[in-house]
PDB file of C-alpha atoms (C1' of nucleotides) in Angstrom:
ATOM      1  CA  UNK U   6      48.646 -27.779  77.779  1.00 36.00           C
ATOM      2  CA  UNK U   7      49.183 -28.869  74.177  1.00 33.00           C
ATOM      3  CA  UNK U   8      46.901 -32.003  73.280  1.00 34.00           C
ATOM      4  CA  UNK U   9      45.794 -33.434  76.128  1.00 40.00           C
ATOM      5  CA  UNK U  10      45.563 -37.136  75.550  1.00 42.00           C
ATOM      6  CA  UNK U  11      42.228 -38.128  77.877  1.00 43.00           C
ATOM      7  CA  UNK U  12      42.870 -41.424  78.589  1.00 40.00           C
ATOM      8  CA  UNK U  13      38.819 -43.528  78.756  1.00 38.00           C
ATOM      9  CA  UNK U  14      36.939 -40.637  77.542  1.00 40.00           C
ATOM     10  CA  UNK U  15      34.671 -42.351  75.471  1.00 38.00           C
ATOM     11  CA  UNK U  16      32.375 -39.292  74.668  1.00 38.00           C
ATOM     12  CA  UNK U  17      33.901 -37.483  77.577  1.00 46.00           C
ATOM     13  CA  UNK U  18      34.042 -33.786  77.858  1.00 49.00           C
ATOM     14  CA  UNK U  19      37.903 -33.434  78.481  1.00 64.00           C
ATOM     15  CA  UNK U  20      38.276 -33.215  74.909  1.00 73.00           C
ATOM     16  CA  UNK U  21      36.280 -29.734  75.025  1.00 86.00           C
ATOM     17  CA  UNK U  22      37.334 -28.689  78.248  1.00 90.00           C
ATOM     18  CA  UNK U  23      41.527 -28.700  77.195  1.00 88.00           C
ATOM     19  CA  UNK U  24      40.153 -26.689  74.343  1.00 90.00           C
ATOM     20  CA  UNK U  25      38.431 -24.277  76.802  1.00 95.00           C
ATOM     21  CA  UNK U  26      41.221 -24.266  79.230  1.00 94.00           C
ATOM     22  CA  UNK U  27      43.905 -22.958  76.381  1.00 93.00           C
ATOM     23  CA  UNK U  28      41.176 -19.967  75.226  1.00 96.00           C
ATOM     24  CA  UNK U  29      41.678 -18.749  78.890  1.00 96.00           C
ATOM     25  CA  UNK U  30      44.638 -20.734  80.415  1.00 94.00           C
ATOM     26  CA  UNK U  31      46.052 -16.782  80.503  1.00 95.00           C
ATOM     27  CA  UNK U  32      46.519 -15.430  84.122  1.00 95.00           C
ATOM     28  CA  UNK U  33      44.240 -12.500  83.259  1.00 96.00           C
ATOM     29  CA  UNK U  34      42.373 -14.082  80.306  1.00 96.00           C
ATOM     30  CA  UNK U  35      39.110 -14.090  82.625  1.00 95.00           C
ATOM     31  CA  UNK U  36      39.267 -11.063  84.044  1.00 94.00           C
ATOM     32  CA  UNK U  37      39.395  -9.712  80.155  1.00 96.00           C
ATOM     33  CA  UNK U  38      36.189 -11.726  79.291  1.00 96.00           C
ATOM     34  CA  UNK U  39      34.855 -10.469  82.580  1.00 94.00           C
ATOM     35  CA  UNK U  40      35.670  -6.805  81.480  1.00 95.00           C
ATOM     36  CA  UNK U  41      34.577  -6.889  78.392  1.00 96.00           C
ATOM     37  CA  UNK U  42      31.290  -8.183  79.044  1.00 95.00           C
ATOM     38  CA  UNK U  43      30.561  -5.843  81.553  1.00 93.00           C
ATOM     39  CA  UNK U  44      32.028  -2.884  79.275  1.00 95.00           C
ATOM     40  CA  UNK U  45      31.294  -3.884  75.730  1.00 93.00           C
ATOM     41  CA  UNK U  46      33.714  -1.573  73.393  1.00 94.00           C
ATOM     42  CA  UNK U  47      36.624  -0.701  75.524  1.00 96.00           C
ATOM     43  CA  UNK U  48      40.140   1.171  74.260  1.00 97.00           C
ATOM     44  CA  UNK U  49      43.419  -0.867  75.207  1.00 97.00           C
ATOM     45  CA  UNK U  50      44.171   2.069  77.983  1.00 96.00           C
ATOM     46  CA  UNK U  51      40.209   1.593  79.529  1.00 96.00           C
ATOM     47  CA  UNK U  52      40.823  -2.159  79.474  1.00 96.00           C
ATOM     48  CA  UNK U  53      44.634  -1.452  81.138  1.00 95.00           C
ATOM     49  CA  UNK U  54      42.709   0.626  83.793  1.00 93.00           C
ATOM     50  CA  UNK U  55      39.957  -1.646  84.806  1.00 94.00           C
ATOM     51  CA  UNK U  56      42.261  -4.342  85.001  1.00 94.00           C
ATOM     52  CA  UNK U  57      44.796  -2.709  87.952  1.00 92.00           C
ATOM     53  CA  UNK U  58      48.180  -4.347  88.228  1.00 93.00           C
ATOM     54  CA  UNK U  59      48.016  -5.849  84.457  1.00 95.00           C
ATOM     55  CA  UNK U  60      51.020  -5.043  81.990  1.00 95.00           C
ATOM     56  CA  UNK U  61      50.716  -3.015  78.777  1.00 96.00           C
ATOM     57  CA  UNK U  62      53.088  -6.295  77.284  1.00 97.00           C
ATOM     58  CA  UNK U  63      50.322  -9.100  79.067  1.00 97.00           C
ATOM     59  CA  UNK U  64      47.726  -7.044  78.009  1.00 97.00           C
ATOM     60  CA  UNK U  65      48.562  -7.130  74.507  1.00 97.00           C
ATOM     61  CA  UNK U  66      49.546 -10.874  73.964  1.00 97.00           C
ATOM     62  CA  UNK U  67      46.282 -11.915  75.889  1.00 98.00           C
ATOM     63  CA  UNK U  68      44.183  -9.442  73.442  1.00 98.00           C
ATOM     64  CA  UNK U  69      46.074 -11.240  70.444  1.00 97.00           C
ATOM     65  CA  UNK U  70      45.659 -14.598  71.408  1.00 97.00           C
ATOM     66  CA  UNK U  71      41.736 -14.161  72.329  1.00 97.00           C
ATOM     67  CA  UNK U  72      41.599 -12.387  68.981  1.00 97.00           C
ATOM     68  CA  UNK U  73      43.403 -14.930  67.089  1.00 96.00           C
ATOM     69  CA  UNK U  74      40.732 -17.362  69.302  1.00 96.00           C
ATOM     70  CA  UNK U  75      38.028 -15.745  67.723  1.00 96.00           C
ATOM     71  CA  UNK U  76      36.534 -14.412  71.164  1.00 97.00           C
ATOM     72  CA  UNK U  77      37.883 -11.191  70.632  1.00 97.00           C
ATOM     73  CA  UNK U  78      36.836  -8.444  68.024  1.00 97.00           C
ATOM     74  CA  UNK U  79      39.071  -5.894  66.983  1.00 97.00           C
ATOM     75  CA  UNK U  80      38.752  -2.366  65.679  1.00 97.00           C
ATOM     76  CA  UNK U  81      41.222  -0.329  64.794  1.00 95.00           C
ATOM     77  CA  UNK U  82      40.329   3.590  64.049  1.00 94.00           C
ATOM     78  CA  UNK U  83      43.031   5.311  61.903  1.00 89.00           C
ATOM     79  CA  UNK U  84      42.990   8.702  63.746  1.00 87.00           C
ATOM     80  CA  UNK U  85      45.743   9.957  65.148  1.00 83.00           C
ATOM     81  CA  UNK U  86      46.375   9.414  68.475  1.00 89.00           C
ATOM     82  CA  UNK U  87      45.451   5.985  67.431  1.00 92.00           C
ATOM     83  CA  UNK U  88      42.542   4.451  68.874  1.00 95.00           C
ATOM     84  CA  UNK U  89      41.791   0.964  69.000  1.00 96.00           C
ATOM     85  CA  UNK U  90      38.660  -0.959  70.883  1.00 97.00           C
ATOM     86  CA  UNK U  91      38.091  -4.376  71.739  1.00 98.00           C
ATOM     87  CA  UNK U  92      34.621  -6.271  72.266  1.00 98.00           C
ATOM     88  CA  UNK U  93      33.398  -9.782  72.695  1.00 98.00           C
ATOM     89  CA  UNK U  94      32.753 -11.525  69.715  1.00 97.00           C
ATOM     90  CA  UNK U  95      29.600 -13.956  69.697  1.00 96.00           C
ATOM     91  CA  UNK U  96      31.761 -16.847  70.988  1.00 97.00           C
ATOM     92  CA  UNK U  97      33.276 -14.864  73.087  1.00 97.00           C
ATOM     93  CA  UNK U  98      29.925 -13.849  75.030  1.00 97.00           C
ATOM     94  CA  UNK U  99      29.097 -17.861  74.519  1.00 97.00           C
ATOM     95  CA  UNK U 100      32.253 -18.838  76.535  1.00 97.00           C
ATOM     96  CA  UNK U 101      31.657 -16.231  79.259  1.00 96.00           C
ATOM     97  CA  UNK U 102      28.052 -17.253  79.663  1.00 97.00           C
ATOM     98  CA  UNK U 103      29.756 -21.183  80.070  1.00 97.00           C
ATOM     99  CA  UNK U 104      31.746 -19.757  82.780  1.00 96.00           C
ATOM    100  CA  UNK U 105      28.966 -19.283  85.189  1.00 95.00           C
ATOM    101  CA  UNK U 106      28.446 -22.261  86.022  1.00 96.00           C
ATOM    102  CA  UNK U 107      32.203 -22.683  87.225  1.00 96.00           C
ATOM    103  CA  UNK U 108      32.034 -18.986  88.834  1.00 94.00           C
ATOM    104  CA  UNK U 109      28.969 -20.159  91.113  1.00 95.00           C
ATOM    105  CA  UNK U 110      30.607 -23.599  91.839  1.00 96.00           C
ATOM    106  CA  UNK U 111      33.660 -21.126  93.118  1.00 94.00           C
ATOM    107  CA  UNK U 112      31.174 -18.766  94.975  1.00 92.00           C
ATOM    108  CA  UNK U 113      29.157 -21.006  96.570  1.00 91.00           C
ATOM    109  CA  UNK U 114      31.631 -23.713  97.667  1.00 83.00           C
ATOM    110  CA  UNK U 115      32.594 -24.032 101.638  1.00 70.00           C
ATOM    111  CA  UNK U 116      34.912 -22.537 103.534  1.00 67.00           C
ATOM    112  CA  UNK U 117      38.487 -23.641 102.276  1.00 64.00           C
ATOM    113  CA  UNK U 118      41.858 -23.725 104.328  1.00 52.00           C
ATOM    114  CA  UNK U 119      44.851 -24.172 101.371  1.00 52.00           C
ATOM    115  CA  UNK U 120      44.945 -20.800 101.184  1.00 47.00           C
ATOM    116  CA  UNK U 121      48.172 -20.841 103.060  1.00 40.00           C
TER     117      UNK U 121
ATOM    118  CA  UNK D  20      46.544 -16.723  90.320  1.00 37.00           C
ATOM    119  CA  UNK D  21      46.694 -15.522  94.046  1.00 34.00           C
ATOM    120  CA  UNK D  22      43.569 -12.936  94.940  1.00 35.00           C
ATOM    121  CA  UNK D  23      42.333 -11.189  91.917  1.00 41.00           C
ATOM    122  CA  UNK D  24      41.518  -7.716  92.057  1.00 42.00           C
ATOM    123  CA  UNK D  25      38.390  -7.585  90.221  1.00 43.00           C
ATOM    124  CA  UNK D  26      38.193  -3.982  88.626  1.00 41.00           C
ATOM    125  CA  UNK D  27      34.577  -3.137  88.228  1.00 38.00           C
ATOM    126  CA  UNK D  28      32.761  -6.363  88.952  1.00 40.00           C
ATOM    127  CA  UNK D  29      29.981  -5.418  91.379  1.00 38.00           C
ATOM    128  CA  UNK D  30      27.906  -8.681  91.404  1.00 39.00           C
ATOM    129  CA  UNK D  31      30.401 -10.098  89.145  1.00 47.00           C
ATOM    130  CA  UNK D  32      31.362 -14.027  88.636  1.00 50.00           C
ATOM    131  CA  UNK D  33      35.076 -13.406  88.470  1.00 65.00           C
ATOM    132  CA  UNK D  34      35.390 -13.467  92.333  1.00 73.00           C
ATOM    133  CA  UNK D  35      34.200 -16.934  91.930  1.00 86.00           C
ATOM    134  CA  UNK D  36      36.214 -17.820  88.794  1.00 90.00           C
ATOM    135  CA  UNK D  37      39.445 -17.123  90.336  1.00 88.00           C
ATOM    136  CA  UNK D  38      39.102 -19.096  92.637  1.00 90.00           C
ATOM    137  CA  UNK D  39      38.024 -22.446  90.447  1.00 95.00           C
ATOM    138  CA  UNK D  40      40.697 -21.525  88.159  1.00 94.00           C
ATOM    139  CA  UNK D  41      43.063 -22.104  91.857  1.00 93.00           C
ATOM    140  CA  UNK D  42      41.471 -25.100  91.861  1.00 96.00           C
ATOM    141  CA  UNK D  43      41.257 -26.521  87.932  1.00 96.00           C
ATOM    142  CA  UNK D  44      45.050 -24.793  87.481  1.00 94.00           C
ATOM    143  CA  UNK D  45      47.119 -27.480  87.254  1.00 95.00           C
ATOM    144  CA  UNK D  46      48.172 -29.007  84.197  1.00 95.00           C
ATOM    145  CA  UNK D  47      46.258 -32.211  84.720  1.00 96.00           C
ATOM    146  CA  UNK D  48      43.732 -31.921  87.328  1.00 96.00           C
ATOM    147  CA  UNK D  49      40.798 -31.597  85.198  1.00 95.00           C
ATOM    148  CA  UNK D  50      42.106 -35.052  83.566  1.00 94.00           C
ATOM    149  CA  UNK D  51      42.357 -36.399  86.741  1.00 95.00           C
ATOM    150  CA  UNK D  52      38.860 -34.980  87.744  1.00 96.00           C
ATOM    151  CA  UNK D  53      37.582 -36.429  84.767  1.00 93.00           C
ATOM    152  CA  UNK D  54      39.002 -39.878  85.263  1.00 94.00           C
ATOM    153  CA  UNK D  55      38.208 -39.893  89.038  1.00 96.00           C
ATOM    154  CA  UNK D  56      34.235 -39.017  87.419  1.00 95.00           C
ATOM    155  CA  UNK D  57      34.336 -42.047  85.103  1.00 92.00           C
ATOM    156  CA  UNK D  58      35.923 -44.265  87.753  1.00 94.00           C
ATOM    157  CA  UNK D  59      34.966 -43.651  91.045  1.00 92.00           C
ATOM    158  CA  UNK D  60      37.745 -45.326  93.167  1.00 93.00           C
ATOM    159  CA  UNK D  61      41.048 -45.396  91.806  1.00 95.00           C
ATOM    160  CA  UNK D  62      44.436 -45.812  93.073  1.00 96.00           C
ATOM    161  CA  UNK D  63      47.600 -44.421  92.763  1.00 96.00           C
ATOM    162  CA  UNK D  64      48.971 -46.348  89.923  1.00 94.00           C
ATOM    163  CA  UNK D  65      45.395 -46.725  88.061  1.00 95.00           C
ATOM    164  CA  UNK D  66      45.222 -43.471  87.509  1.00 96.00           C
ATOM    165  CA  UNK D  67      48.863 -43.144  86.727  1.00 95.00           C
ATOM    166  CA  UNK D  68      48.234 -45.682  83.927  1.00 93.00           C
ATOM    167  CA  UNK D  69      45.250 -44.012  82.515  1.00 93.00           C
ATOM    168  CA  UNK D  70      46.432 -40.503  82.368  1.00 93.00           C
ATOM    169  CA  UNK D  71      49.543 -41.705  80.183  1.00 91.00           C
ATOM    170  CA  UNK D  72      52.459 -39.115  80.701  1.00 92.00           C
ATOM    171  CA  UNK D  73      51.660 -37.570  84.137  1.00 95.00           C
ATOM    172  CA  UNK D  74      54.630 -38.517  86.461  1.00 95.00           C
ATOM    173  CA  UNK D  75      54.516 -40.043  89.870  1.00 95.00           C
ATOM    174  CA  UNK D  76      55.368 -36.837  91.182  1.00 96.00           C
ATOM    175  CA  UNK D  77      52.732 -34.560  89.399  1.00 97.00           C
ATOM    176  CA  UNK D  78      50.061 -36.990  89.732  1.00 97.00           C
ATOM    177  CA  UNK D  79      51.362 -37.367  93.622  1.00 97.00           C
ATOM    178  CA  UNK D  80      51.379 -33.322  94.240  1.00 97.00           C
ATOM    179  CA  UNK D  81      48.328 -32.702  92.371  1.00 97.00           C
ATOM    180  CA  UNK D  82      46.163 -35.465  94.407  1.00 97.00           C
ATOM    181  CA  UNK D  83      47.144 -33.092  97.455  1.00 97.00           C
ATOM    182  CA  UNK D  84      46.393 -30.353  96.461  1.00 97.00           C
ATOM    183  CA  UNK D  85      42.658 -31.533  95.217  1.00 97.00           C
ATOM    184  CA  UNK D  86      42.512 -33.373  98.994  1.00 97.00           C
ATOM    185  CA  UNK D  87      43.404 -30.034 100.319  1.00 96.00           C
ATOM    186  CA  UNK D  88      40.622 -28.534  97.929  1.00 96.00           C
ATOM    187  CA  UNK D  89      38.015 -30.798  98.898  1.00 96.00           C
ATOM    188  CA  UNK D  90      37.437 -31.947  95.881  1.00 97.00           C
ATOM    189  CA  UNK D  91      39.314 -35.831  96.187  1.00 97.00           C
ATOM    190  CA  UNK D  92      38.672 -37.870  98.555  1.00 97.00           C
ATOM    191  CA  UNK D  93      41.767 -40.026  99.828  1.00 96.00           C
ATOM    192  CA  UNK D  94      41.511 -43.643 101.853  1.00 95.00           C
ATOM    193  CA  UNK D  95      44.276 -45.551 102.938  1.00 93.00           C
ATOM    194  CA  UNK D  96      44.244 -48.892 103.874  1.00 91.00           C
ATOM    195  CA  UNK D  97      46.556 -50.234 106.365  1.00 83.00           C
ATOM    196  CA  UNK D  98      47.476 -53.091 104.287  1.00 83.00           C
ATOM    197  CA  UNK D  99      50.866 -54.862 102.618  1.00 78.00           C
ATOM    198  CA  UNK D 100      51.343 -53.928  99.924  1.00 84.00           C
ATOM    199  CA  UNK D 101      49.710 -50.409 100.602  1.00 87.00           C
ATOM    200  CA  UNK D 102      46.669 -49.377  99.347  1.00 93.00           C
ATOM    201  CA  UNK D 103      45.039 -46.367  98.686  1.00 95.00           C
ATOM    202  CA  UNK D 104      41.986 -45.125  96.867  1.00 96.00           C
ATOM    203  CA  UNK D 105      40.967 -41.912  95.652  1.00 97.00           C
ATOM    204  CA  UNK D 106      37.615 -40.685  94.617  1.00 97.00           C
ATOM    205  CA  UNK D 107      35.738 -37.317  93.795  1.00 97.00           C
ATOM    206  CA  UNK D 108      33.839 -35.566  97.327  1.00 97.00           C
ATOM    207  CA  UNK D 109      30.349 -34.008  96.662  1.00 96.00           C
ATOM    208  CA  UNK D 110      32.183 -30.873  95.934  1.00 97.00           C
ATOM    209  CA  UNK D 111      34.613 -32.463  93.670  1.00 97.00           C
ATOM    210  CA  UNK D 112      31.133 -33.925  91.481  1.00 97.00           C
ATOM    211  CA  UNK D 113      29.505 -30.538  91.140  1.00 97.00           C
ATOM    212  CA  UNK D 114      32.639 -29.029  89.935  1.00 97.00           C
ATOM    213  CA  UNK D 115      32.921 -31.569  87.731  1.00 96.00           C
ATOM    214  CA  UNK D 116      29.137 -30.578  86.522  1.00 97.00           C
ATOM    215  CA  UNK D 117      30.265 -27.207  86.472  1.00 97.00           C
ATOM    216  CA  UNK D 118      32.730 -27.579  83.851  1.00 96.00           C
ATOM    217  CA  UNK D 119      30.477 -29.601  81.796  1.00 95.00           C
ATOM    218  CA  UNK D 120      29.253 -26.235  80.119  1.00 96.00           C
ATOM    219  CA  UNK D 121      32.777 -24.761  79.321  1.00 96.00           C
ATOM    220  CA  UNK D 122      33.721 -28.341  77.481  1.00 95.00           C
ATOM    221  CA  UNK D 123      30.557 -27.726  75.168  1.00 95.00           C
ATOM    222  CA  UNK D 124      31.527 -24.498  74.532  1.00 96.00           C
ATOM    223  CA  UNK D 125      35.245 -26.081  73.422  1.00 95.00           C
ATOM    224  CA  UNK D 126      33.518 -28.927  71.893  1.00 92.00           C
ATOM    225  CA  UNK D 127      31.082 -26.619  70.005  1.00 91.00           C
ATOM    226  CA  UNK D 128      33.176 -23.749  69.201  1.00 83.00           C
ATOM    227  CA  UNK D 129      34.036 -23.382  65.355  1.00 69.00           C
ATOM    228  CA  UNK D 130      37.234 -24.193  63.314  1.00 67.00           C
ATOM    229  CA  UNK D 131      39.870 -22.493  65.267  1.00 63.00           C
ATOM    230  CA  UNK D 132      43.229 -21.869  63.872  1.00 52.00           C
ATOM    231  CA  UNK D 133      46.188 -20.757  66.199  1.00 52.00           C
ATOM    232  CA  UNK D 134      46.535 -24.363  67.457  1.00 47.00           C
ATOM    233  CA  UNK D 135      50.285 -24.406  66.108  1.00 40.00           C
TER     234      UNK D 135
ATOM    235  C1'  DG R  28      69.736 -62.556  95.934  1.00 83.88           C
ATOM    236  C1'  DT R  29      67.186 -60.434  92.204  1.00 83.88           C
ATOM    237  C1'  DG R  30      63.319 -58.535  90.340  1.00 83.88           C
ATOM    238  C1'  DG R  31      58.614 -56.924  90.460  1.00 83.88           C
ATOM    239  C1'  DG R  32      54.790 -54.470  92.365  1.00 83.88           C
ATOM    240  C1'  DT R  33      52.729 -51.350  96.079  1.00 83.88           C
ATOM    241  C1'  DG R  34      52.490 -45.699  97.025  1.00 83.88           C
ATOM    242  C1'  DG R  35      54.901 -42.491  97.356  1.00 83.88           C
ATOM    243  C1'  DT R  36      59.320 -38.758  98.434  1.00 83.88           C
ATOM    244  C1'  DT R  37      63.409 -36.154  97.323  1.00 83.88           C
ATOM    245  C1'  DA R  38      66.764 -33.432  94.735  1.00 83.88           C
ATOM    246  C1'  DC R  39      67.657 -31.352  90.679  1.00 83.88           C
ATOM    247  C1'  DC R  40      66.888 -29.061  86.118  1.00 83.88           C
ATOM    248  C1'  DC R  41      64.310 -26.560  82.504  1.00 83.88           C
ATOM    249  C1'  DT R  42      60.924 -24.136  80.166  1.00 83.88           C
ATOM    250  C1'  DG R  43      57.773 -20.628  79.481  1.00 83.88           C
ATOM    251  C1'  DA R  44      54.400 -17.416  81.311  1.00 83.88           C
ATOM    252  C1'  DG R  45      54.461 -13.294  83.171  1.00 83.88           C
ATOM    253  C1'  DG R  46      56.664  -8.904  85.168  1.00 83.88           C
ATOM    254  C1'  DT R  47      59.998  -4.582  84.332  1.00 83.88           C
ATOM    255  C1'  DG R  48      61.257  -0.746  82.028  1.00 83.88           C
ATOM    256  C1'  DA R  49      62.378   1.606  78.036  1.00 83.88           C
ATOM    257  C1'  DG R  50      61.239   3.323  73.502  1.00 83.88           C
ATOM    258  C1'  DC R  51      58.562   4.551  69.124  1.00 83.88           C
ATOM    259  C1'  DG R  52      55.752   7.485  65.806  1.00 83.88           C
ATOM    260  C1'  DA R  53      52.395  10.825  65.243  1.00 83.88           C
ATOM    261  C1'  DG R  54      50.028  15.066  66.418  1.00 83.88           C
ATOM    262  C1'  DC R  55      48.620  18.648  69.631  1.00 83.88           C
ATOM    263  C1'  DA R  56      49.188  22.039  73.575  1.00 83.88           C
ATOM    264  C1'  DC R  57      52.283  25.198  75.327  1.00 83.88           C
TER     265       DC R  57
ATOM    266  C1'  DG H  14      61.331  22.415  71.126  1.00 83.88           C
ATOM    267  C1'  DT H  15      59.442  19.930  74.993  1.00 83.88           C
ATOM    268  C1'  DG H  16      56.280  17.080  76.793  1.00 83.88           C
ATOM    269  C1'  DC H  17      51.919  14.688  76.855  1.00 83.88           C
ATOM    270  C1'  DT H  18      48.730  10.880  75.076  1.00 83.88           C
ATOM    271  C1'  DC H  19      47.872   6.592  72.728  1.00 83.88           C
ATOM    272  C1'  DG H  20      48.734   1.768  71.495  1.00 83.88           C
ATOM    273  C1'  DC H  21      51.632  -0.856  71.402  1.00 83.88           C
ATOM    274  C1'  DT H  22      56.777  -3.486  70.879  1.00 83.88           C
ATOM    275  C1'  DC H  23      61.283  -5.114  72.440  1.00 83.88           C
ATOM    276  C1'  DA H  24      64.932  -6.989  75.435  1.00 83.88           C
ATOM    277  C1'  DC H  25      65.705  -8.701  79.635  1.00 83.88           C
ATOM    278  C1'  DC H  26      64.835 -11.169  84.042  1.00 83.88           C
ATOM    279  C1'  DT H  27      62.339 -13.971  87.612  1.00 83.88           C
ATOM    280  C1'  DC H  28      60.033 -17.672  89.384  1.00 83.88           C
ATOM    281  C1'  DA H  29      57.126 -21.461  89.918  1.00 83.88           C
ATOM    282  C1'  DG H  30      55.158 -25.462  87.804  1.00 83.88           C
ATOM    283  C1'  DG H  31      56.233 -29.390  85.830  1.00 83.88           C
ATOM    284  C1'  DG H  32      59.550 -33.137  84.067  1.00 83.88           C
ATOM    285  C1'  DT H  33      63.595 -36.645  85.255  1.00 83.88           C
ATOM    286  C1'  DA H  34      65.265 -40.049  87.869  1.00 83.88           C
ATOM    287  C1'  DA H  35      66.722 -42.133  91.915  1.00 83.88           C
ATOM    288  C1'  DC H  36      65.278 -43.919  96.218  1.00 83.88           C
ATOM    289  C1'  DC H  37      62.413 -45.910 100.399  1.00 83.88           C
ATOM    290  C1'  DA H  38      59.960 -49.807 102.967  1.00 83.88           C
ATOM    291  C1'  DC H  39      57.470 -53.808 102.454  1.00 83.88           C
ATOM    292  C1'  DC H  40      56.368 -58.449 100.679  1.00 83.88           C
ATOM    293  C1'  DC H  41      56.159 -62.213  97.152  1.00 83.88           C
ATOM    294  C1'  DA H  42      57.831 -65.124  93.250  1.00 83.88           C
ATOM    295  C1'  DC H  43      61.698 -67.070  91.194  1.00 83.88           C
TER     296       DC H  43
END
DNA sequence: GTGGGTGGTTACCCTGAGGTGAGCGAGCAC
DNA sequence: GTGCTCGCTCACCTCAGGGTAACCACCCAC
């Protein structure tokens, strides 16, 4: 999105929400959140296997840009096999928890045609 | 995003995310959610001018597809020169509340880097 | 007749996100 | 020595979303 340029937005929340939208703009950025809140601590294989039909290459640029976010934590173990695991950092949990609102507008909304 | 396969999620909120982020996706429909929010009423070329560098085309498609969503409102009056008007539905309001936590969080968050 | 403004539509191109498949380096089981 | 696991990385390709620009039908002002 780069910056979005909201046009009145005096003290509008467009400003925060472009911000928002480029943290999980990813096509399985949610999901991730999703996964991790539900299973704090997971290993990059665990995360590959709850998310079914995800990409080892996706997988790893959406981990690195949520780190690099800050709503990813990262821990790196140097055993051997390796073993890494990711959690939700504070913000991380934060942003999840403001995506409720936006998952119960989706659940509770009427029946939509479109989908064709 | 098409139908996400939520791994684990029994209960979980990304059923309902997916299907906001369908409707959110575009590049400027938030912008043009927010507009429509701060004034109710618009028409085609208002909103052109005050989301400065959306195209006739995007702004065009992406009017549709919200109509389609239920979340714009489109009347056309049968005048010359041709008017229409677009506003937010019920629907289109709440989702509009719904995002209003998600732009704290990206008005809240702390310093981020990565934005180059 | 020319230009401006109305609300679009159409054809075309281009970029970048995401998918595909292969490989790597280390150790362990066999 | 062969193959398996683990956590990636790399090169390549596809495709759809978005940008560019021209055009339409209508009327008015000049």
């Amino acid at each position: 999105m780069t910056t979005l340029n909201r046009p009145g937005a005096p003290d509008g929340h467009a400003c925060g929400i472009d911000t928002a939208m480029e943290v999980i703009g990813g096509k399985w950025k949610v999901l991730l959140l999703w996964a991790l809140h539900e299973h704090p601590c997971r290993r990059f294989g665990e995360l590959r296997r709850l998310l079914p039909g995800i990409t080892e290459k996706v997988l790893a640029s959406h981990l690195r840009e949520m780190e690099a976010d800050g709503v990813v934590r990262r821990v790196s173990y140097d055993e051997v096999p390796p073993r890494v695991e990711y959690s939700l950092t504070e913000d991380g949990t934060r942003l999840n928890d403001a995506l409720r609102p936006l998952a119960a507008w989706g659940r509770a909304r009427p029946a939509v045609r479109r989908s064709g």
